[in-house]
Coordinates of C-alpha atoms and ligand atoms in Angstrom, one line a residue:
M276 CA -94.1 -85.1 18.6
T277 CA -96.7 -87.7 19.4
V278 CA -95.2 -91.1 20.6
L279 CA -97.6 -94.0 21.0
E280 CA -96.4 -96.9 22.9
A281 CA -97.9 -100.4 22.7
D282 CA -97.1 -104.0 23.5
L283 CA -98.3 -105.1 20.0
A284 CA -98.7 -102.6 17.0
I285 CA -100.8 -104.3 14.3
V286 CA -100.7 -102.9 10.8
G287 CA -104.0 -103.8 9.0
G288 CA -107.6 -103.6 10.3
G289 CA -109.0 -106.1 8.1
I290 CA -110.5 -109.4 9.7
I291 CA -107.1 -110.7 10.3
G292 CA -105.7 -107.8 12.0
A293 CA -108.9 -107.3 13.9
S294 CA -108.9 -110.8 15.2
C295 CA -105.1 -110.7 16.1
A296 CA -106.1 -107.4 18.0
Y297 CA -109.0 -108.9 19.8
Q298 CA -107.0 -112.0 20.9
A299 CA -104.0 -110.0 22.0
A300 CA -106.1 -107.5 23.9
K301 CA -108.2 -110.3 25.6
R302 CA -104.7 -111.7 27.0
G303 CA -103.8 -108.4 28.4
L304 CA -101.7 -106.8 25.8
K305 CA -101.7 -103.1 25.0
V306 CA -102.7 -103.1 21.3
L307 CA -102.6 -100.4 18.7
I308 CA -104.2 -101.0 15.3
V309 CA -102.9 -98.9 12.4
D310 CA -104.8 -98.8 9.1
Q311 CA -104.4 -96.7 6.1
A312 CA -108.1 -96.7 5.7
V313 CA -110.9 -97.8 8.1
P314 CA -111.8 -101.3 9.5
A315 CA -112.8 -103.7 6.7
A316 CA -112.0 -101.2 4.0
G317 CA -109.9 -104.0 2.2
T318 CA -110.9 -107.5 1.1
S319 CA -112.7 -108.3 4.5
G320 CA -115.4 -105.7 3.4
A321 CA -115.6 -107.1 -0.3
C322 CA -116.2 -110.8 0.1
D323 CA -118.8 -113.4 1.3
G324 CA -118.6 -115.1 4.5
Y325 CA -118.4 -118.9 4.3
V326 CA -116.8 -120.4 7.5
A327 CA -116.0 -123.5 5.6
V328 CA -114.1 -126.6 6.4
S329 CA -115.2 -128.8 3.5
S330 CA -113.5 -126.7 0.8
K331 CA -110.0 -126.9 2.5
K332 CA -107.0 -128.9 1.4
P333 CA -106.4 -132.0 3.6
G334 CA -103.4 -131.4 6.0
L335 CA -102.6 -128.3 7.9
M336 CA -105.2 -126.0 5.9
M337 CA -108.1 -128.4 6.9
E338 CA -106.7 -128.6 10.5
L339 CA -106.6 -124.7 10.8
A340 CA -110.0 -124.6 9.5
V341 CA -111.5 -127.2 11.9
A342 CA -109.7 -125.4 14.8
S343 CA -111.0 -121.9 13.7
K344 CA -114.5 -123.2 13.1
Q345 CA -114.5 -124.6 16.6
I346 CA -113.7 -121.3 18.3
Y347 CA -115.9 -119.2 16.1
P348 CA -119.2 -119.5 18.0
E349 CA -117.5 -118.9 21.5
I350 CA -115.9 -115.8 20.1
V351 CA -119.1 -114.5 18.5
R352 CA -120.8 -114.8 21.9
E353 CA -118.1 -112.7 23.5
L354 CA -118.7 -109.7 21.0
A355 CA -121.0 -106.8 21.8
L356 CA -122.0 -106.4 18.2
D357 CA -123.9 -109.2 16.3
P358 CA -121.9 -110.3 13.2
E359 CA -124.8 -112.4 12.0
Y360 CA -123.1 -115.6 12.3
M361 CA -125.5 -118.4 11.4
A362 CA -124.8 -122.1 11.7
V363 CA -126.4 -123.0 8.3
G364 CA -124.3 -125.9 7.3
G365 CA -122.8 -126.4 3.9
L366 CA -123.7 -128.3 0.7
L367 CA -121.0 -129.4 -1.8
V368 CA -123.3 -129.9 -4.8
V369 CA -122.2 -132.5 -7.3
E370 CA -123.1 -131.8 -10.9
D371 CA -121.2 -134.7 -12.4
P372 CA -121.1 -138.3 -11.0
A373 CA -117.5 -138.6 -12.6
D374 CA -116.4 -136.3 -9.6
L375 CA -117.6 -138.7 -7.0
E376 CA -114.5 -140.6 -6.7
A377 CA -112.3 -137.6 -6.1
L378 CA -114.8 -136.4 -3.8
D379 CA -114.8 -139.6 -1.7
K380 CA -111.1 -139.1 -1.1
H381 CA -111.8 -135.6 0.0
V382 CA -114.5 -136.6 2.3
A383 CA -112.4 -139.3 3.9
A384 CA -109.9 -136.7 4.7
L385 CA -112.5 -134.5 6.4
R386 CA -114.0 -137.3 8.4
S387 CA -110.4 -138.3 9.6
V388 CA -110.1 -134.8 11.4
G389 CA -113.6 -135.3 12.9
V390 CA -115.8 -133.3 10.4
P391 CA -119.2 -135.0 9.9
M392 CA -120.1 -135.4 6.1
E393 CA -123.3 -136.9 4.9
F394 CA -124.2 -137.8 1.3
L395 CA -127.5 -136.6 0.0
D396 CA -129.0 -138.4 -3.0
R397 CA -131.1 -136.3 -5.4
P398 CA -134.5 -136.8 -3.6
R399 CA -133.0 -136.0 -0.2
M400 CA -131.1 -132.9 -1.5
L401 CA -134.2 -131.6 -3.1
D402 CA -136.2 -132.3 0.1
L403 CA -133.7 -130.0 1.9
E404 CA -133.2 -127.5 -1.0
P405 CA -136.1 -127.4 -3.1
H406 CA -134.7 -124.5 -5.2
L407 CA -131.8 -126.8 -6.5
S408 CA -132.1 -128.2 -10.0
P409 CA -133.3 -131.8 -10.3
T410 CA -130.5 -132.2 -13.0
L411 CA -127.8 -132.3 -10.1
H412 CA -126.6 -135.6 -9.1
G413 CA -126.8 -135.0 -5.2
A414 CA -124.6 -133.3 -2.6
W415 CA -122.3 -133.8 0.2
R416 CA -123.6 -131.9 3.5
C417 CA -121.3 -130.6 6.0
P418 CA -123.6 -129.7 8.9
V419 CA -121.2 -127.9 11.1
E420 CA -120.4 -125.1 8.6
A421 CA -121.6 -121.5 9.0
I422 CA -121.8 -118.1 7.5
V423 CA -120.9 -114.7 9.0
N424 CA -121.1 -111.2 7.8
P425 CA -117.4 -110.4 7.3
Y426 CA -117.7 -106.7 7.5
R427 CA -119.7 -106.8 10.8
M428 CA -117.4 -109.4 12.1
T429 CA -114.4 -107.2 11.6
Q430 CA -116.1 -104.2 13.2
A431 CA -117.3 -106.3 16.0
L432 CA -113.7 -107.7 16.7
V433 CA -112.4 -104.1 16.6
A434 CA -115.0 -102.8 18.8
S435 CA -114.4 -105.7 21.4
A436 CA -110.7 -105.1 21.2
V437 CA -111.1 -101.4 21.8
A438 CA -113.4 -102.2 24.8
R439 CA -110.6 -104.2 26.1
G440 CA -108.1 -101.2 25.8
A441 CA -106.8 -101.5 22.2
R442 CA -106.4 -98.0 20.5
T443 CA -106.8 -97.4 16.8
L444 CA -105.1 -95.2 14.3
W445 CA -107.4 -95.0 11.1
Q446 CA -106.4 -93.5 7.9
T447 CA -102.7 -93.7 9.1
R448 CA -99.8 -95.4 7.2
P449 CA -96.3 -96.4 8.3
T450 CA -93.9 -94.0 6.6
G451 CA -90.7 -95.8 7.7
F452 CA -89.3 -98.2 10.3
E453 CA -86.2 -97.8 12.4
T454 CA -84.4 -101.1 13.1
A455 CA -81.5 -102.1 15.3
G456 CA -80.0 -105.5 16.1
G457 CA -82.5 -107.5 14.0
R458 CA -85.5 -105.7 15.6
I459 CA -88.0 -102.8 14.8
T460 CA -87.3 -100.1 17.3
A461 CA -89.8 -97.7 16.1
M462 CA -92.5 -97.1 13.3
E463 CA -93.0 -93.7 11.8
T464 CA -96.5 -93.1 10.8
S465 CA -98.5 -90.3 9.1
G466 CA -100.2 -90.1 12.7
G467 CA -97.0 -90.1 14.8
R468 CA -94.3 -92.3 16.1
V469 CA -95.1 -95.6 17.3
V470 CA -92.8 -97.6 19.8
A471 CA -94.0 -101.2 20.4
E472 CA -92.5 -104.3 21.8
Q473 CA -93.8 -106.3 19.1
Y474 CA -95.3 -105.6 15.5
A475 CA -97.7 -107.6 13.4
F476 CA -98.1 -107.1 9.8
C477 CA -101.8 -108.1 8.7
A478 CA -101.9 -106.1 5.4
G479 CA -103.7 -108.5 3.2
V480 CA -102.8 -107.8 -0.6
W481 CA -100.6 -105.0 0.4
S482 CA -98.2 -107.1 2.4
Q483 CA -95.5 -107.2 -0.1
D484 CA -95.0 -103.3 0.1
L485 CA -95.0 -103.4 3.8
G486 CA -92.5 -106.2 4.0
R487 CA -90.0 -104.4 1.8
M488 CA -90.1 -101.7 4.3
V489 CA -88.2 -103.9 6.7
G490 CA -86.4 -105.9 4.2
I491 CA -88.5 -109.1 4.2
D492 CA -90.2 -110.7 1.2
L493 CA -93.9 -111.3 1.8
P494 CA -95.1 -112.4 -1.8
V495 CA -98.8 -111.9 -1.4
I496 CA -100.6 -111.1 -4.8
P497 CA -104.1 -110.0 -5.4
R498 CA -106.5 -112.7 -6.9
R499 CA -109.7 -110.9 -7.9
G500 CA -113.2 -112.5 -7.1
E501 CA -116.4 -111.1 -8.4
L502 CA -119.7 -111.4 -6.7
V503 CA -123.4 -110.7 -7.6
V504 CA -125.9 -109.8 -5.0
S505 CA -129.7 -110.1 -5.3
E506 CA -132.4 -108.1 -3.8
R507 CA -134.2 -109.7 -0.8
G508 CA -136.6 -112.2 -2.0
A509 CA -137.3 -116.0 -2.1
T510 CA -134.9 -118.0 0.1
Y511 CA -133.0 -119.6 -2.6
A512 CA -131.0 -121.7 -0.2
R513 CA -130.8 -122.6 3.5
H514 CA -127.2 -123.9 3.3
Y515 CA -124.2 -122.4 1.9
L516 CA -123.9 -123.9 -1.6
M517 CA -120.6 -124.6 -3.3
S518 CA -120.0 -126.5 -6.5
A519 CA -117.6 -129.5 -6.2
K520 CA -116.0 -127.9 -9.3
Y521 CA -115.2 -124.8 -7.1
L522 CA -112.5 -126.7 -5.3
V523 CA -110.8 -127.2 -8.6
A524 CA -110.9 -123.5 -9.6
K525 CA -109.6 -122.7 -6.2
A526 CA -106.7 -125.2 -6.1
D527 CA -105.5 -125.0 -9.7
P528 CA -104.7 -121.5 -11.0
E529 CA -103.1 -123.1 -14.1
A530 CA -106.3 -124.7 -15.2
A531 CA -107.2 -121.1 -16.4
L532 CA -104.2 -121.0 -18.6
R533 CA -104.8 -124.5 -20.0
S534 CA -108.4 -124.0 -20.9
A535 CA -110.4 -122.6 -23.8
D536 CA -113.6 -122.8 -21.8
P537 CA -114.2 -119.0 -20.6
R538 CA -115.6 -120.3 -17.4
A539 CA -112.3 -122.0 -16.5
R540 CA -110.2 -119.0 -18.0
I541 CA -111.9 -116.6 -15.4
G542 CA -111.7 -119.2 -12.5
H543 CA -115.3 -119.5 -12.2
G544 CA -116.7 -121.8 -9.4
F545 CA -120.4 -121.5 -8.4
C546 CA -121.2 -120.6 -4.8
L547 CA -124.2 -119.1 -3.2
E548 CA -125.2 -117.8 0.3
V549 CA -128.4 -116.1 1.5
N550 CA -127.2 -113.6 4.1
A551 CA -129.0 -112.5 7.3
Q552 CA -130.8 -109.7 5.1
G553 CA -132.2 -112.3 2.7
Q554 CA -130.0 -111.3 -0.2
A555 CA -128.4 -114.0 -2.3
I556 CA -124.7 -113.4 -2.7
I557 CA -123.6 -115.5 -5.7
G558 CA -120.1 -116.1 -6.8
S559 CA -117.4 -116.2 -8.2
T560 CA -114.4 -115.9 -10.1
R561 CA -110.7 -116.0 -9.6
A562 CA -108.3 -114.0 -11.7
F563 CA -104.8 -112.4 -11.5
V564 CA -105.5 -108.8 -12.7
G565 CA -103.3 -107.0 -10.2
H566 CA -105.2 -104.5 -7.9
D567 CA -108.0 -104.1 -10.4
R568 CA -111.2 -104.3 -8.3
S569 CA -113.6 -103.6 -11.4
V570 CA -116.3 -106.1 -12.2
T571 CA -116.5 -107.5 -15.9
A572 CA -119.6 -108.2 -17.9
E573 CA -118.2 -111.5 -18.8
G574 CA -117.7 -112.4 -15.0
V575 CA -121.2 -111.4 -14.1
A576 CA -122.8 -113.2 -17.3
I577 CA -120.9 -116.4 -16.3
I578 CA -121.7 -116.3 -12.6
L579 CA -125.4 -115.8 -13.3
A580 CA -125.8 -118.3 -16.1
E581 CA -123.9 -121.0 -13.9
A582 CA -126.0 -120.1 -10.8
I583 CA -129.3 -120.3 -12.8
K584 CA -128.3 -123.8 -14.0
R585 CA -127.9 -125.0 -10.5
V586 CA -130.8 -122.9 -8.8
P587 CA -133.2 -122.2 -11.7
A588 CA -135.4 -119.8 -9.7
L589 CA -132.6 -117.3 -9.7
A590 CA -133.7 -116.5 -13.2
R591 CA -136.2 -114.4 -11.6
A592 CA -134.2 -112.8 -9.1
K593 CA -133.7 -109.1 -9.1
I594 CA -130.0 -107.9 -9.1
L595 CA -129.1 -105.4 -6.5
R596 CA -125.4 -104.8 -7.1
V597 CA -122.1 -106.4 -8.1
F598 CA -118.7 -106.0 -6.7
A599 CA -115.3 -107.5 -6.5
G600 CA -112.6 -108.1 -3.8
L601 CA -108.9 -109.2 -3.9
R602 CA -108.0 -112.3 -2.4
P603 CA -104.6 -112.2 -0.9
Y604 CA -102.9 -115.2 -2.8
V605 CA -99.6 -116.8 -2.0
D606 CA -98.0 -119.1 -4.6
D607 CA -97.6 -122.2 -2.3
K608 CA -101.3 -121.9 -1.4
K609 CA -100.6 -121.4 2.3
P610 CA -101.1 -118.2 4.5
I611 CA -98.1 -116.6 6.1
I612 CA -98.5 -116.9 9.7
G613 CA -95.6 -116.7 12.2
R614 CA -92.7 -114.8 13.6
S615 CA -89.9 -113.6 11.3
S616 CA -86.4 -114.8 12.2
Q617 CA -84.9 -111.7 10.3
V618 CA -86.9 -109.3 12.2
A619 CA -87.3 -110.8 15.6
N620 CA -90.1 -108.8 17.1
L621 CA -92.2 -109.0 13.9
L622 CA -95.1 -111.3 13.6
V623 CA -96.9 -111.8 10.2
A624 CA -100.4 -112.9 9.4
A625 CA -101.4 -112.5 5.9
G626 CA -102.0 -114.4 2.5
H627 CA -105.3 -116.2 3.4
E628 CA -106.6 -116.1 -0.2
G629 CA -110.3 -117.3 -0.2
D630 CA -110.0 -118.6 3.4
G631 CA -109.4 -115.5 5.6
I632 CA -113.0 -115.2 7.2
C633 CA -113.0 -118.8 8.2
L634 CA -109.3 -118.8 9.3
S635 CA -109.4 -115.5 11.1
Q636 CA -110.1 -116.7 14.5
I637 CA -107.5 -119.3 14.7
T638 CA -104.9 -116.9 13.1
G639 CA -105.8 -114.4 15.9
A640 CA -105.2 -117.0 18.4
I641 CA -101.9 -118.1 17.0
I642 CA -100.6 -114.6 16.8
A643 CA -101.7 -113.7 20.3
D644 CA -99.9 -117.0 21.5
L645 CA -96.7 -115.9 19.8
A646 CA -97.0 -112.4 21.1
T647 CA -97.3 -113.8 24.7
G648 CA -94.5 -116.3 24.4
R649 CA -96.8 -119.4 24.2
A650 CA -96.5 -122.2 21.7
P651 CA -99.4 -122.3 19.3
T652 CA -101.6 -125.5 19.5
L653 CA -101.0 -126.4 15.9
D654 CA -97.5 -126.7 14.3
I655 CA -97.3 -123.7 12.1
G656 CA -93.8 -124.3 10.9
P657 CA -94.9 -124.5 7.2
L658 CA -96.6 -121.2 7.4
S659 CA -93.5 -119.3 8.5
P660 CA -92.6 -116.0 6.9
D661 CA -89.0 -117.4 6.6
R662 CA -90.1 -119.7 3.8
F663 CA -89.5 -117.0 1.3
T664 CA -86.0 -115.8 0.4
L665 CA -84.8 -112.3 1.2
P666 CA -85.0 -110.0 -1.8
R667 CA -81.7 -109.3 -3.3
A668 CA -80.2 -105.8 -2.8
A669 CA -80.8 -103.7 -6.0
Ligands
FAD109 C1 -115.1 -112.6 -3.8 C2 -114.4 -113.1 -2.4 C3 -115.0 -114.1 -1.8 C4 -114.5 -114.5 -0.4 N1 -115.2 -115.5 0.2 C5 -114.7 -115.8 1.4 C6 -115.4 -116.9 2.1 O1 -116.7 -117.2 1.8 N2 -114.8 -117.4 3.3 C7 -113.6 -117.1 3.6 O2 -113.0 -117.7 4.6 N3 -112.8 -116.2 3.0 C8 -113.4 -115.6 1.7 N4 -112.7 -114.7 1.1 C9 -111.2 -114.4 1.5 C10 -111.3 -113.2 2.6 O3 -112.1 -112.2 2.2 C11 -109.9 -112.8 2.8 O4 -108.9 -113.9 2.9 C12 -109.9 -111.8 4.0 O5 -110.8 -110.8 4.0 C13 -108.4 -111.2 4.2 O6 -108.4 -110.4 5.3 P1 -107.1 -109.6 5.7 O7 -107.5 -109.0 7.0 O8 -105.8 -110.3 5.5 O9 -107.1 -108.6 4.5 P2 -107.8 -107.1 4.3 O10 -109.4 -107.2 4.6 O11 -107.7 -106.6 3.0 O12 -107.1 -106.1 5.4 C14 -105.9 -105.6 5.1 C15 -105.9 -104.2 5.8 O13 -104.6 -103.6 5.8 C16 -104.7 -102.4 5.5 N5 -103.4 -102.0 5.0 C17 -102.6 -102.5 4.0 N6 -101.4 -101.9 3.9 C18 -101.4 -101.0 4.9 C19 -100.3 -100.1 5.1 N7 -99.2 -100.0 4.5 N8 -100.6 -99.2 6.2 C20 -101.7 -99.3 6.9 N9 -102.9 -100.2 6.6 C21 -102.6 -101.0 5.6 C22 -105.7 -102.0 4.4 O14 -106.3 -100.9 4.6 C23 -106.7 -103.2 5.0 O15 -107.8 -102.6 5.8 C24 -113.2 -114.2 0.0 C25 -112.5 -113.2 -0.8 C26 -113.2 -112.7 -1.9 C27 -112.4 -111.6 -2.7

């Protein structure tokens, strides 16, 4: 029987598991990544790549984003594969001057954690982004933001972890865990038995099933987001563009239930990036439809109509493809990052919703800190897996 030994066995090879693997391997741990498919087969291969701080809720989420954004360029420089990281900056476009008061508070919170924000009035905004509609009121610019190709970033992190000694088991699932004295003593998988000092669960929208296998509740649920991709063409925008109203769709899932407006019902919020290939990736929606990754005609129609309102030249864009991914959503809108007190050698990093690409780097650093007995630089108490109650015995 094959027995694989490791210091840290990571279940999940999306961007979160890949970042944990890279950081842990960099600190000298013997790492094993186990994934039921291949790297970036889940949400990390079905999303866009905004490394955003301006969209984060003030408090811990904003601090995590600032910390992750800070270390991103340095990690990118260490990788052998180019993940198409581009420091393009972000624009929060303001459609309605009535939103300015709420935005002022948000901007003050960003500035208080050292994030530079600059208001662009309409002429200045159009100067920087000539394809934006002159009907827009203006924009808040965050010059330190970036975009990255999430698929390539995941692949690059895995490749660099492997270059530092990590091993991988693709198309392999845990079939059972042995536990004793509140610890995992072994993980049986379809590829053999794994015996590790510590384990990390980084399973995105599949976390709940994995948690149940060791008796802990990881209440991550899928929240679908649809995206439309254009063929290469005009550079519709230099910055990552996001509607100020996007923040509302993201932060308030109940808005969809209250509203008769189909845009709110499907959780629409405008966003657009032009990737390294010159394609516009246009989004997006937010809906709780289980693991359904299909793309709806209504979603595409609304995404395109709303995008054309803000970037009229998109009316002539050729559409290449549409796709949807599942954001790993947690009801209290915080990711689950930390050590389980119920299973002492288990670390969890999951539930990053629409922020996992941005937060991946700080998440990997935190998990590597915990795995090597160091205190993380941020107080991650509120992210603890212990904040959910244990499921009742059936
Ligand atoms: C439309 C859309 C747009 C987005 N845009 C952005 C953005 O601009 N910026 C940003 O920061 N974030 C964005 N996100 C969010 C981001 O994509 C996610 O937060 C992130 O990809 C989650 O990564 P993950 O590694 O946790 O999950 P995943 O990438 O899903 O990885 C989980 C992995 O675990 C594996 N797995 C699961 N269960 C098991 C098991 N039992 N055994 C073995 N393997 C298992 C899966 O195969 C998968 O590979 C977006 C998401 C969507 C859907």
